[in-house]
Amino acid sequence: MTATTTTTPPNPDPSAAPDLSKPVGDPPLLEVRNLTVTYGGGAGAVPAVRGVDLRVEAGQKLGIAGESGCGKSTLALALLRLLPASAELTGEILLDGEDVLTMKWGRLRAVRWAGASIVFQGAMHSLNAVHRVGDQIAEPILLHSKATPAAARKRAGELLEQVGLPAARAQAYPHELS
């Protein structure tokens, strides 16, 4: 199966995002089967990721580590089809049982808005330096749900705790995180 990327149309439907709160024992939240990412074509083709298999269950945390240039960022971007059009993806990327590589744009956009996202290492590159971390986490919750500001701040603290940071770090600025 091969998929390529193009410009994403606006107006996602967040209610169409996968349910990422399923208990362990259900199908995995994320399953990657034989994922290969290649740039270019023909004799000049360069494989950036070869034959990756992984499985992430509900409640699991996964870190991707490796040498510079080994394909970590390419793998992460491939999971949500965020690679440039020049990238050729083969294999399967199943998010809550749905193949990301065959999703239509509206569905993919809904998943990106409400179901799955990527925050890369280096808070100074991922977060706005002049706003507190919790406010930046709460903002999309407010924009894409019916949560009150207080509920969004509470959820931001819970999300920080899920990744191993104390909820109190929501008051920190990005440069205060490591």
C-alpha atoms as one frame of an Amber mdcrd trajectory, in Angstrom:
protein
   0.000   0.000   0.000   1.435   3.395  -0.958   0.282   6.827   0.129   1.533
  10.296  -0.674   0.783  13.599   0.971  -0.862  16.709  -0.477  -2.338  19.873
   0.972  -4.925  19.239   3.667  -8.338  20.934   3.277  -9.725  23.018   6.192
 -12.607  22.342   8.592 -11.908  19.025  10.325 -14.593  17.138  12.202 -13.074
  16.549  15.679 -15.942  14.232  16.618 -14.625  11.761  14.036 -11.303  11.243
  15.871 -10.484   7.748  17.175 -11.222   6.844  20.786  -7.773   6.841  22.409
  -9.087   5.969  25.878  -9.805   2.272  25.295  -8.702  -0.139  28.021  -5.773
  -2.502  27.557  -6.898  -5.733  25.868  -8.652  -3.972  23.011  -6.811  -3.615
  19.708  -3.700  -1.453  20.131  -4.018   2.306  19.897  -1.160   2.330  17.413
   0.215  -0.518  15.364   2.809  -0.111  12.640   3.507  -3.008  10.282   6.481
  -3.120   7.930   6.594   0.673   7.476   9.083   1.865   4.895   9.595   5.503
   3.920  11.540   6.274   0.763  12.480   9.646  -0.722  12.967  10.024  -4.456
  12.342   7.345  -6.998  14.064   4.931  -9.316  17.837   4.570  -9.029  18.002
   7.670  -6.800  15.560   6.340  -4.184  16.777   6.774  -0.611  15.145   4.636
   2.101  14.852   6.714   5.284  12.923   4.129   7.340  12.940   0.394   6.578
  10.514  -2.268   7.792   9.470  -0.717  11.116   7.049  -2.718  13.263   5.721
  -1.406  16.567   2.687  -1.695  18.792   1.480   0.756  21.456  -1.303  -0.254
  23.841  -3.528   2.120  25.821  -1.588   3.626  28.707   1.813   2.774  27.238
   4.514   5.347  26.607   6.915   4.997  23.717  10.179   6.811  23.160  12.045
   6.741  19.879  15.821   6.983  20.329  18.712   6.689  17.925  21.626   8.389
  16.263  21.231  11.609  14.324  19.850  10.910  10.858  18.587   7.399  11.640
  14.934   8.177  10.788  13.341   9.078  14.151  11.672  12.254  12.891  10.716
  10.625   9.597   9.024   7.799  11.503   7.149  10.218  13.779   5.985  12.357
  10.858   4.947   9.281   8.882   2.607   8.175  11.677   0.277  11.089  10.875
   1.151  11.445   7.177   2.964  14.710   7.750   5.818  13.977   5.344   6.351
  15.912   2.093   4.768  14.680  -1.121   8.157  13.357  -2.249   8.023  10.666
   0.451   6.661   7.247  -0.478   5.185   5.257   2.408   4.509   1.532   2.288
   3.228  -0.787   4.989   0.449  -0.127   7.483  -0.070   2.482  10.181  -3.129
   1.518  12.227  -4.478   4.103  14.657  -7.274   2.613  16.720  -7.646  -0.009
  13.982  -7.866   2.468  11.075  -5.112   2.622   8.470  -3.716   6.154   8.442
  -2.242   5.587   4.976  -5.691   5.070   3.429  -7.664   7.694   5.402  -9.407
  10.381   3.378  -8.255  13.940   4.111 -11.263  14.941   6.211 -10.849  11.928
   8.456  -7.086  12.379   8.690  -7.487  16.021   9.639 -10.029  15.099  12.331
  -7.587  12.551  13.748  -4.806  15.148  13.772  -6.999  17.701  15.556  -8.615
  15.538  18.189  -7.055  12.092  18.304  -3.296  12.184  17.903  -0.493  14.712
  17.733   3.266  15.002  17.924   5.366  17.192  20.214   9.022  16.996  19.320
  11.866  17.176  21.825  13.018  20.696  22.573  10.262  22.743  24.165  11.737
  25.964  22.769  11.046  24.693  19.246   7.592  23.282  19.965   6.050  25.766
  22.378   5.673  29.551  22.381   8.369  30.948  24.678   6.209  33.768  26.078
   3.220  31.678  27.188   2.998  29.229  30.061   3.067  25.544  29.134  -0.358
  24.823  30.643  -1.996  27.649  28.705  -0.598  26.251  25.458  -1.877  22.774
  26.253  -5.270  24.128  27.336  -5.759  26.264  24.216  -6.586  23.459  21.741
  -8.776  21.818  24.384 -10.792  25.034  24.574 -10.885  25.426  20.798 -11.936
  21.869  20.002 -14.222  20.928  22.864 -16.900  22.400  25.081 -14.582  22.510
  28.102 -14.594  25.522  30.392 -11.283  27.341  30.940 -11.011  25.743  34.393
 -11.665  22.262  32.984  -9.125  22.829  30.200  -6.462  23.905  32.732  -7.236
  20.841  34.862  -6.952  18.586  31.796  -3.639  20.240  30.865  -2.292  19.268
  34.296  -3.535  15.697  33.839  -1.857  15.467  30.442   1.427  16.698  31.887
   1.199  13.996  34.555   0.597  11.368  31.859   3.996  12.179  30.357   5.766
  12.170  33.718   5.692  15.879  34.584   4.013  17.231  37.722   0.768  19.102
  37.038   2.338  22.152  38.700   4.700  22.450  35.703   1.711  23.853  33.794
   2.708  27.212  35.312   6.220  26.973  33.846   7.468  28.634  30.699   8.963
  26.393  27.992  12.558  27.384  28.824  11.974  26.102  32.373  11.409  22.546
  31.102  14.163  20.186  30.007
